[in-house]
Coordinates of C-alpha atoms and ligand atoms in Angstrom, one line a residue:
X1344 CA 119.2 47.6 -54.7
X1345 CA 116.7 48.9 -52.3
X1346 CA 118.3 52.2 -51.9
X1347 CA 119.8 54.7 -54.4
X1348 CA 123.5 54.2 -54.9
X1349 CA 125.2 56.8 -52.7
X1350 CA 128.9 55.9 -53.4
X1351 CA 130.8 57.7 -56.1
X1352 CA 132.5 55.0 -58.3
X1353 CA 136.2 54.6 -57.9
X1354 CA 136.8 55.2 -61.6
X1355 CA 135.1 58.6 -61.4
X1356 CA 136.8 60.1 -58.3
X1357 CA 138.8 57.9 -56.0
X1358 CA 139.1 60.4 -53.3
X1359 CA 135.3 61.0 -53.3
X1360 CA 134.8 57.3 -53.3
X1361 CA 137.0 56.9 -50.3
X1362 CA 135.1 59.5 -48.3
X1363 CA 131.8 57.9 -49.3
X1364 CA 132.8 54.4 -48.2
X1365 CA 133.8 55.8 -44.8
X1366 CA 130.5 57.7 -44.4
X1367 CA 128.3 54.8 -45.6
X1368 CA 130.1 52.3 -43.3
X1369 CA 130.0 54.8 -40.4
X1370 CA 133.6 54.4 -39.7
X1371 CA 134.5 58.0 -38.9
X1372 CA 133.2 61.5 -39.3
X1373 CA 134.5 65.0 -39.5
X1374 CA 134.6 66.8 -36.1
X1375 CA 134.0 70.4 -35.1
X1376 CA 137.8 70.7 -34.7
X1377 CA 139.4 71.2 -38.0
X1378 CA 141.7 68.4 -39.0
X1379 CA 140.5 66.1 -36.2
X1380 CA 138.2 63.1 -36.8
X1381 CA 135.7 61.2 -34.8
X1382 CA 136.1 57.5 -35.0
X1383 CA 132.6 56.0 -34.9
X1384 CA 131.8 52.7 -33.2
X1385 CA 132.1 50.6 -36.4
X1386 CA 135.5 52.1 -37.1
X1387 CA 136.7 52.0 -33.5
X1388 CA 135.7 48.3 -33.3
X1389 CA 138.0 47.7 -36.3
X1390 CA 140.8 49.5 -34.5
X1391 CA 140.2 47.5 -31.4
X1392 CA 140.5 44.3 -33.4
X1393 CA 143.7 45.5 -35.0
X1394 CA 145.0 46.6 -31.6
X1395 CA 144.3 43.2 -30.0
X1396 CA 146.1 41.3 -32.7
X1397 CA 149.1 43.6 -32.8
X1398 CA 149.3 43.9 -29.0
X1399 CA 149.4 40.1 -28.8
X1400 CA 152.2 40.0 -31.3
X1401 CA 154.1 42.8 -29.6
X1402 CA 153.8 41.1 -26.2
X1403 CA 154.7 37.7 -27.6
X1404 CA 158.0 39.1 -28.7
X1405 CA 158.9 40.2 -25.2
X1406 CA 157.7 43.8 -25.1
X1407 CA 155.6 45.3 -22.3
X1408 CA 153.1 48.2 -22.4
X1409 CA 153.6 51.4 -20.5
X1410 CA 152.2 54.9 -20.6
X1411 CA 154.1 58.2 -20.7
X1412 CA 152.7 61.8 -20.4
X1413 CA 150.9 63.5 -23.3
X1414 CA 153.0 66.7 -22.6
X1415 CA 156.6 67.0 -23.3
X1416 CA 158.8 69.9 -22.0
X1417 CA 159.7 72.1 -25.0
X1418 CA 163.4 71.9 -24.0
X1419 CA 163.4 68.2 -24.6
X1420 CA 162.9 68.7 -28.3
X1421 CA 166.0 71.0 -28.5
X1422 CA 168.2 68.1 -27.4
X1423 CA 168.2 66.2 -30.6
X1424 CA 168.9 68.5 -33.5
X1425 CA 167.4 66.5 -36.4
X1426 CA 164.4 65.5 -34.4
X1427 CA 163.4 69.0 -33.6
X1428 CA 163.9 70.1 -37.2
X1429 CA 161.6 67.2 -38.3
X1430 CA 158.8 68.1 -36.0
X1431 CA 159.1 71.8 -35.4
X1432 CA 156.5 72.8 -38.0
X1433 CA 153.7 70.6 -36.8
X1434 CA 153.6 70.7 -33.0
X1435 CA 150.9 72.0 -30.8
X1436 CA 152.2 73.9 -27.8
X1437 CA 150.6 74.5 -24.4
X1438 CA 151.5 77.9 -23.0
X1439 CA 148.8 78.7 -20.5
X1440 CA 146.9 76.7 -17.9
X1441 CA 143.8 78.9 -17.1
X1442 CA 140.9 80.8 -18.6
X1443 CA 139.2 83.7 -16.9
X1444 CA 135.9 85.5 -17.2
X1445 CA 136.2 88.8 -19.0
X1446 CA 132.8 90.3 -18.0
X1447 CA 132.0 90.6 -21.8
X1448 CA 129.2 88.8 -23.6
X1449 CA 129.2 85.8 -26.0
X1450 CA 132.4 84.3 -27.4
X1451 CA 134.4 87.0 -25.6
X1452 CA 133.1 86.0 -22.2
X1453 CA 136.2 84.0 -21.5
X1454 CA 139.8 84.5 -22.4
X1455 CA 143.2 83.0 -21.7
X1456 CA 144.4 84.2 -18.3
X1457 CA 147.8 85.9 -19.1
X1458 CA 148.9 85.4 -15.5
X1459 CA 148.8 81.6 -16.0
X1460 CA 151.6 81.4 -18.5
X1461 CA 153.8 78.4 -18.1
X1462 CA 157.4 79.0 -17.3
X1463 CA 158.4 76.3 -19.9
X1464 CA 155.8 75.6 -22.6
X1465 CA 154.8 72.0 -23.1
X1466 CA 154.6 70.3 -26.5
X1467 CA 151.7 67.9 -27.1
X1468 CA 153.5 64.8 -28.1
X1469 CA 153.9 64.3 -31.8
X1470 CA 156.0 61.2 -30.9
X1471 CA 157.5 60.2 -27.5
X1472 CA 161.2 59.5 -28.1
X1473 CA 162.3 62.5 -26.0
X1474 CA 160.2 61.9 -22.9
X1475 CA 160.7 58.1 -23.0
X1476 CA 164.5 58.3 -23.3
X1477 CA 164.6 60.9 -20.5
X1478 CA 163.1 58.1 -18.4
X1479 CA 165.3 55.4 -19.8
X1480 CA 168.3 57.5 -18.5
X1481 CA 166.9 57.0 -15.0
X1482 CA 166.0 53.3 -15.4
X1483 CA 169.0 52.0 -17.2
X1484 CA 172.3 51.6 -15.2
X1485 CA 173.8 48.3 -16.2
X1486 CA 174.0 45.9 -19.2
X1487 CA 171.7 43.7 -17.0
X1488 CA 168.9 46.3 -17.6
X1489 CA 169.1 45.7 -21.3
X1490 CA 167.4 45.2 -23.6
X1491 CA 164.6 47.4 -22.3
X1492 CA 161.5 46.7 -24.5
X1493 CA 158.5 49.0 -24.1
X1494 CA 155.4 49.8 -26.1
X1495 CA 152.8 52.5 -25.6
X1496 CA 149.3 52.8 -27.0
X1497 CA 148.5 56.4 -27.2
X1498 CA 147.2 59.4 -29.2
X1499 CA 149.6 61.9 -30.8
X1500 CA 149.1 65.3 -32.4
X1501 CA 150.8 66.6 -35.5
X1502 CA 149.5 69.9 -36.8
X1503 CA 148.6 68.9 -40.4
X1504 CA 147.4 71.5 -42.8
X1505 CA 145.8 69.1 -45.3
X1506 CA 144.0 66.3 -43.6
X1507 CA 142.0 63.3 -44.7
X1508 CA 140.0 60.8 -42.6
X1509 CA 142.3 58.1 -41.2
X1510 CA 145.2 58.9 -43.6
X1511 CA 146.3 62.2 -42.2
X1512 CA 144.6 63.8 -39.2
X1513 CA 145.9 66.3 -36.7
X1514 CA 145.3 63.8 -33.8
X1515 CA 145.6 60.1 -34.4
X1516 CA 145.9 56.9 -32.5
X1517 CA 148.9 54.6 -32.6
X1518 CA 151.3 52.4 -30.8
X1519 CA 154.9 53.4 -30.4
X1520 CA 157.5 50.9 -29.4
X1521 CA 160.7 52.2 -27.7
X1522 CA 163.6 50.0 -26.9
X1523 CA 167.2 50.2 -25.7
X1524 CA 170.0 47.7 -26.5
X1525 CA 173.6 47.1 -25.7
X1526 CA 174.9 47.4 -29.3
X1527 CA 174.2 48.2 -32.8
X1528 CA 173.6 44.5 -33.8
X1529 CA 171.0 44.0 -31.2
X1530 CA 169.2 47.3 -32.1
X1531 CA 169.3 46.3 -35.7
X1532 CA 167.9 42.9 -34.9
X1533 CA 165.0 44.5 -33.1
X1534 CA 164.2 47.0 -35.9
X1535 CA 164.1 44.1 -38.4
X1536 CA 162.1 41.9 -36.0
X1537 CA 159.4 44.5 -35.8
X1538 CA 159.3 45.2 -39.5
X1539 CA 158.7 41.4 -39.9
X1540 CA 156.0 41.5 -37.2
X1541 CA 154.2 44.4 -39.0
X1542 CA 154.4 42.6 -42.3
X1543 CA 152.9 39.5 -40.8
X1544 CA 150.0 41.6 -39.4
X1545 CA 149.5 43.5 -42.7
X1546 CA 149.4 40.3 -44.7
X1547 CA 147.7 37.8 -42.3
X1548 CA 145.2 40.1 -40.7
X1549 CA 144.6 42.9 -43.1
X1550 CA 145.1 40.7 -46.2
X1551 CA 147.3 43.5 -47.5
X1552 CA 150.5 42.6 -49.2
X1553 CA 153.5 44.9 -48.5
X1554 CA 157.0 45.6 -49.7
X1555 CA 159.5 45.9 -47.0
X1556 CA 162.8 47.7 -47.1
X1557 CA 164.9 50.7 -46.0
X1558 CA 164.1 54.4 -46.5
X1559 CA 166.7 56.6 -48.2
X1560 CA 168.5 59.4 -46.2
X1561 CA 165.9 62.0 -47.3
X1562 CA 162.9 59.9 -46.3
X1563 CA 164.1 58.5 -43.0
X1564 CA 162.7 59.5 -39.6
X1565 CA 164.0 62.7 -38.0
X1566 CA 166.8 61.6 -35.7
X1567 CA 167.1 58.0 -36.9
X1568 CA 170.2 56.1 -38.1
X1569 CA 168.1 53.9 -40.4
X1570 CA 164.4 53.7 -41.1
X1571 CA 162.6 50.6 -42.4
X1572 CA 159.1 50.7 -43.7
X1573 CA 156.4 48.7 -45.3
X1574 CA 154.6 50.0 -48.3
X1575 CA 151.3 48.9 -49.8
X1576 CA 149.8 49.8 -53.2
X1577 CA 146.3 51.2 -53.0
X1578 CA 143.7 50.7 -55.7
X1579 CA 144.4 54.1 -57.3
X1580 CA 148.1 52.9 -57.7
X1581 CA 149.4 55.3 -55.0
X1582 CA 151.7 53.9 -52.3
X1583 CA 150.8 54.1 -48.7
X1584 CA 153.4 53.8 -45.9
X1585 CA 151.8 51.3 -43.5
X1586 CA 154.3 51.3 -40.7
X1587 CA 157.9 52.2 -39.9
X1588 CA 160.6 50.8 -37.7
X1589 CA 163.7 52.8 -36.9
X1590 CA 167.2 52.0 -35.7
X1591 CA 167.9 55.2 -33.9
X1592 CA 171.5 54.5 -33.3
X1593 CA 172.9 56.4 -30.3
X1594 CA 171.5 59.8 -31.3
X1595 CA 168.9 60.0 -28.5
X1596 CA 171.1 58.1 -26.0
X1597 CA 173.7 60.9 -26.4
X1598 CA 171.1 63.6 -26.2
X1599 CA 169.5 62.2 -23.1
X1600 CA 172.5 60.6 -21.4
X1601 CA 171.2 57.1 -21.6
X1602 CA 174.3 55.1 -20.6
X1603 CA 175.0 51.7 -19.1
X1604 CA 177.8 50.0 -17.4
X1605 CA 179.2 47.2 -19.6
X1606 CA 180.0 43.7 -18.3
X1607 CA 183.7 44.7 -18.5
X1608 CA 183.0 47.8 -16.3
X1609 CA 183.1 50.5 -19.0
X1610 CA 180.4 53.1 -19.7
X1611 CA 178.5 53.0 -23.0
X1612 CA 175.6 54.7 -24.6
X1613 CA 172.7 52.4 -25.4
X1614 CA 171.3 51.9 -28.9
X1615 CA 167.6 52.7 -29.4
X1616 CA 164.8 51.7 -31.7
X1617 CA 161.4 53.1 -32.1
X1618 CA 158.5 51.8 -34.3
X1619 CA 154.9 52.5 -34.9
X1620 CA 151.7 51.9 -36.8
X1621 CA 148.6 54.1 -36.6
X1622 CA 144.9 54.4 -37.3
X1623 CA 146.1 55.1 -40.8
X1624 CA 145.9 51.3 -41.3
X1625 CA 142.2 51.6 -41.4
X1626 CA 142.5 53.9 -44.4
X1627 CA 144.9 51.4 -46.0
X1628 CA 142.5 48.6 -45.4
X1629 CA 139.6 50.5 -47.0
X1630 CA 141.7 51.5 -50.1
X1631 CA 143.1 48.0 -50.6
X1632 CA 139.9 46.0 -50.6
X1633 CA 136.7 48.1 -50.8
X1634 CA 134.6 48.4 -54.0
X1635 CA 131.9 50.6 -55.5
X1636 CA 129.3 49.1 -53.2
X1637 CA 131.2 50.2 -50.1
X1638 CA 133.5 48.8 -47.5
X1639 CA 135.0 45.3 -47.9
X1640 CA 136.5 44.2 -44.6
X1641 CA 138.9 41.2 -44.4
X1642 CA 137.1 38.6 -42.2
X1643 CA 139.7 38.7 -39.5
X1644 CA 139.2 42.4 -38.9
X1645 CA 135.5 42.8 -39.8
X1646 CA 133.6 44.2 -36.8
X1647 CA 130.7 42.0 -37.9
X1648 CA 131.7 38.8 -39.7
X1649 CA 128.2 37.4 -40.3
X1650 CA 124.8 39.1 -40.7
X1651 CA 121.8 36.9 -40.5
X1652 CA 118.8 38.3 -42.4
X1653 CA 115.4 36.5 -42.0
X1654 CA 112.8 36.7 -44.7
X1655 CA 109.3 36.6 -43.4
X1656 CA 105.8 37.6 -44.4
X1657 CA 103.4 36.1 -41.9
X1658 CA 103.5 36.3 -38.1
X1659 CA 103.9 32.6 -37.9
X1660 CA 106.9 32.7 -40.2
X1661 CA 108.3 35.5 -38.1
X1662 CA 108.0 33.5 -34.9
X1663 CA 109.6 30.5 -36.5
X1664 CA 112.4 32.3 -38.1
X1665 CA 113.2 34.4 -35.0
X1666 CA 113.8 31.2 -33.1
X1667 CA 115.9 29.7 -35.8
X1668 CA 117.9 32.9 -36.4
X1669 CA 118.7 33.3 -32.7
X1670 CA 119.8 29.7 -32.6
X1671 CA 122.1 30.1 -35.6
X1672 CA 123.5 33.3 -34.1
X1673 CA 124.3 31.4 -30.9
X1674 CA 126.0 28.6 -32.8
X1675 CA 128.1 30.9 -34.8
X1676 CA 129.1 32.9 -31.7
X1677 CA 130.1 29.6 -30.0
X1678 CA 132.4 29.1 -33.0
X1679 CA 134.1 32.4 -32.0
X1680 CA 132.5 34.6 -34.8
X1681 CA 131.1 38.1 -34.6
X1682 CA 127.5 37.9 -35.6
X1683 CA 124.4 40.1 -35.9
X1684 CA 120.9 38.8 -36.3
X1685 CA 119.0 41.5 -38.1
X1686 CA 115.4 41.0 -36.9
X1687 CA 114.4 44.6 -37.6
X1688 CA 110.7 44.7 -38.5
X1689 CA 110.6 48.1 -40.3
X1690 CA 113.0 47.2 -43.1
X1691 CA 112.7 45.0 -46.2
X1692 CA 115.4 42.2 -46.7
X1693 CA 116.8 44.0 -49.7
X1694 CA 117.4 47.2 -47.8
X1695 CA 119.1 45.2 -45.0
X1696 CA 121.4 43.4 -47.6
X1697 CA 122.4 46.8 -48.9
X1698 CA 123.2 48.1 -45.5
X1699 CA 125.3 45.1 -44.4
X1700 CA 127.1 45.2 -47.7
X1701 CA 128.1 48.9 -47.1
X1702 CA 129.3 47.9 -43.7
X1703 CA 131.7 45.4 -45.2
X1704 CA 130.2 42.3 -43.6
X1705 CA 132.0 39.4 -45.4
X1706 CA 129.1 36.8 -45.1
X1707 CA 125.4 37.2 -45.0
X1708 CA 123.0 34.3 -44.2
X1709 CA 119.5 34.6 -45.6
X1710 CA 116.9 32.5 -44.0
X1711 CA 113.4 32.2 -45.5
X1712 CA 110.5 29.7 -44.9
X1713 CA 111.3 27.7 -48.0
X1714 CA 114.9 27.3 -47.0
X1715 CA 113.8 26.2 -43.6
X1716 CA 111.5 23.6 -45.1
X1717 CA 114.5 22.1 -47.0
X1718 CA 116.8 22.4 -44.0
X1719 CA 119.1 25.0 -45.4
X1720 CA 120.1 28.7 -45.4
X1721 CA 121.5 30.8 -48.2
X1722 CA 125.1 31.9 -47.7
X1723 CA 125.9 35.1 -49.6
X1724 CA 129.4 36.5 -49.9
X1725 CA 130.2 40.2 -49.8
X1726 CA 132.2 40.0 -53.0
X1727 CA 129.5 37.9 -54.9
X1728 CA 128.4 34.3 -54.9
X1729 CA 125.4 32.8 -53.2
X1730 CA 124.8 29.2 -52.3
X1731 CA 122.6 27.2 -50.0
X1732 CA 124.3 25.4 -47.1
X1733 CA 122.8 22.9 -44.7
X1734 CA 121.3 24.3 -41.6
X1735 CA 123.1 21.6 -39.7
X1736 CA 126.7 22.7 -39.7
X1737 CA 126.3 26.3 -40.5
X1738 CA 129.3 27.3 -38.4
X1739 CA 131.6 25.0 -40.4
X1740 CA 130.3 26.4 -43.7
X1741 CA 130.7 30.0 -42.5
X1742 CA 134.1 29.5 -41.1
X1743 CA 135.3 27.9 -44.3
X1744 CA 133.8 30.8 -46.4
X1745 CA 135.5 33.4 -44.2
X1746 CA 138.9 31.6 -44.5
X1747 CA 138.4 31.5 -48.3
X1748 CA 137.5 35.2 -48.4
X1749 CA 140.5 36.2 -46.3
X1750 CA 142.8 34.3 -48.6
X1751 CA 141.1 35.5 -51.8
X1752 CA 141.4 39.2 -50.7
X1753 CA 145.1 38.8 -50.1
X1754 CA 145.7 37.0 -53.4
X1755 CA 143.7 39.6 -55.4
X1756 CA 145.5 42.5 -53.7
X1757 CA 148.9 40.9 -54.5
X1758 CA 147.9 40.2 -58.1
X1759 CA 146.8 43.8 -58.5
X1760 CA 150.0 45.1 -57.1
X1761 CA 152.1 42.9 -59.4
X1762 CA 150.1 44.0 -62.4
X1763 CA 150.7 47.6 -61.4
X1764 CA 154.5 47.3 -61.0
X1765 CA 157.2 47.7 -63.6
X1766 CA 160.8 46.8 -63.4
X1767 CA 163.8 47.9 -65.3
X1768 CA 162.1 50.8 -67.1
X1769 CA 164.1 53.5 -68.9
X1770 CA 163.8 57.1 -67.7
X1771 CA 161.2 57.8 -70.4
X1772 CA 159.1 54.7 -69.6
X1773 CA 159.3 55.6 -65.9
X1774 CA 157.9 59.1 -66.5
X1775 CA 155.2 57.8 -68.6
X1776 CA 154.3 55.1 -66.1
X1777 CA 154.3 57.3 -63.0
X1778 CA 152.5 60.2 -64.7
X1779 CA 150.1 57.8 -66.3
X1780 CA 148.4 54.9 -64.5
X1781 CA 151.0 54.8 -61.8
X1782 CA 152.1 52.0 -59.5
X1783 CA 155.4 50.7 -58.1
X1784 CA 158.4 51.4 -60.4
X1785 CA 161.6 49.4 -59.7
X1786 CA 164.8 50.7 -61.0
X1787 CA 168.5 51.4 -60.3
X1788 CA 169.4 54.3 -58.0
X1789 CA 172.7 56.1 -57.8
X1790 CA 172.2 57.1 -54.2
X1791 CA 172.3 60.8 -54.8
X1792 CA 169.8 63.1 -53.1
X1793 CA 169.9 65.4 -56.2
X1794 CA 168.4 62.6 -58.4
X1795 CA 165.8 61.9 -55.8
X1796 CA 164.8 65.5 -55.5
X1797 CA 164.7 66.0 -59.3
X1798 CA 162.4 62.9 -59.7
X1799 CA 160.1 64.1 -57.0
X1800 CA 159.9 67.6 -58.5
X1801 CA 159.2 66.3 -62.0
X1802 CA 156.9 63.3 -61.3
X1803 CA 155.8 63.7 -57.7
X1804 CA 157.2 60.2 -57.1
X1805 CA 159.4 59.3 -54.1
X1806 CA 161.5 56.3 -53.3
X1807 CA 159.2 54.3 -51.1
X1808 CA 161.9 51.8 -50.1
X1809 CA 165.1 50.3 -51.1
X1810 CA 163.5 46.9 -51.1
X1811 CA 164.6 43.8 -49.1
X1812 CA 166.2 41.0 -51.2
X1813 CA 163.0 39.0 -51.7
X1814 CA 161.3 41.9 -53.6
X1815 CA 164.3 42.8 -55.7
X1816 CA 164.5 42.1 -59.5
X1817 CA 166.2 39.0 -60.6
X1818 CA 168.9 41.0 -62.2
X1819 CA 170.3 43.9 -60.1
X1820 CA 170.1 47.2 -62.1
X1821 CA 173.5 48.4 -63.2
X1822 CA 172.7 52.1 -63.7
X1823 CA 170.6 54.8 -62.1
X1824 CA 167.2 54.8 -63.8
X1825 CA 167.3 58.6 -63.9
X1826 CA 170.9 59.8 -64.4
X1827 CA 172.7 56.8 -65.8
X1828 CA 175.4 56.8 -63.1
X1829 CA 176.3 53.4 -61.5
X1830 CA 173.5 52.1 -59.4
X1831 CA 174.2 51.4 -55.7
X1832 CA 170.8 49.9 -54.9
X1833 CA 167.5 49.0 -56.6
X1834 CA 164.7 51.4 -55.5
X1835 CA 160.9 51.4 -55.6
X1836 CA 159.3 54.6 -56.7
X1837 CA 155.7 55.6 -56.5
X1838 CA 153.5 58.6 -55.8
X1839 CA 152.4 58.2 -52.3
X1840 CA 149.8 59.3 -49.7
Ligands
ZN2893 ZN1 170.9 59.1 -60.3

């Protein structure tokens, strides 16, 4: 290694490691505003790649993008009781619209102008159900207007006390889908469709396996009838909720008078869904794949997929390799890949390797005079393995390597998850597992909130989901893992982010 190791090993301190990976890869930084992060270009590029893939999927399924105001009249929140309760403790409120000069010096030179107080304070959106459904009430008249399928890409603010880059920040970026349907069945179909769409994105793009299922009453979204979620297991064996999709029932429709005329001429409230994923996915990606050398990015979402590093000593070699390097870059770009040719003169190849590694670049091509003479380049993989490939046909070799890496990352993450899951444990085994190495614990659940609360209090574990059929154990549990009462559903517990 050309540089001293700057990253804390995972085994020593996972949380430190996570922060170090982000800093080294220049994904984000702490901002002067407490709890808010700056997403740096490398991180923002990754978000853009996620956005593009997700946006295509969202639009392919019939949704259209729109944009609603950042500010929501405070009274809107009062209309749906559970919703206001869920968000009351973490909202930013705008109360004034002007500053004025005080005539004093320094920090006191300006102050809020008391005469500019708003008649009705505005909430900075923590989520947009209220303002969107207020508009739906205006736009929906008849069953012919349904389903209404909208999506918004936006920023939201939730006043968090304990924050962590990407995982929990006061302001974050996301998409929020909002739809209206004629009946429960159609809303349910939509909520499930989106859950499947998110899963496909997590698995095919992020190479991150997820468990899907329903949230329990205590974990569902404030104001929802049912919440579905996808849960992934991070390398420290803590769960991370990667996305949610809610069947909101008619709660918001009733609060905002969103009604439609049925085909038979009656008047009915619509059924709503809402669903979202956030910049938190970048944190999930980091904690699923990265290692003690830094970021590991799945090829499909790597801001740079290939770094070409020339190895030259003489001016003549430099000239020759510059020409070849530029040509290889062009060929790779023609094949649709994101490529950098690292022709920096002030750095040794080893230092460049180290840097690209920390940035998570899946494939590096090393080109030296000797390789050139034999008509080949060296293809080095981020996770290890170096082999010469013929200079003719580099794009095919690189594309194949990227596909293999994408598949290998997913397989490794799924293998790790399964090795860190237990099924059918007794209460004692469960406690030992959760408080010990941790992971996903499957077991019977009686459905009682008291059991859930007790488990949380004693082990810090929560029910992540009541898993969908394909994730359930072969034999359905008969009794509650905790209290021994009859089980109404299998549950997956874990400590979570
Ligand atoms: Zn129980």
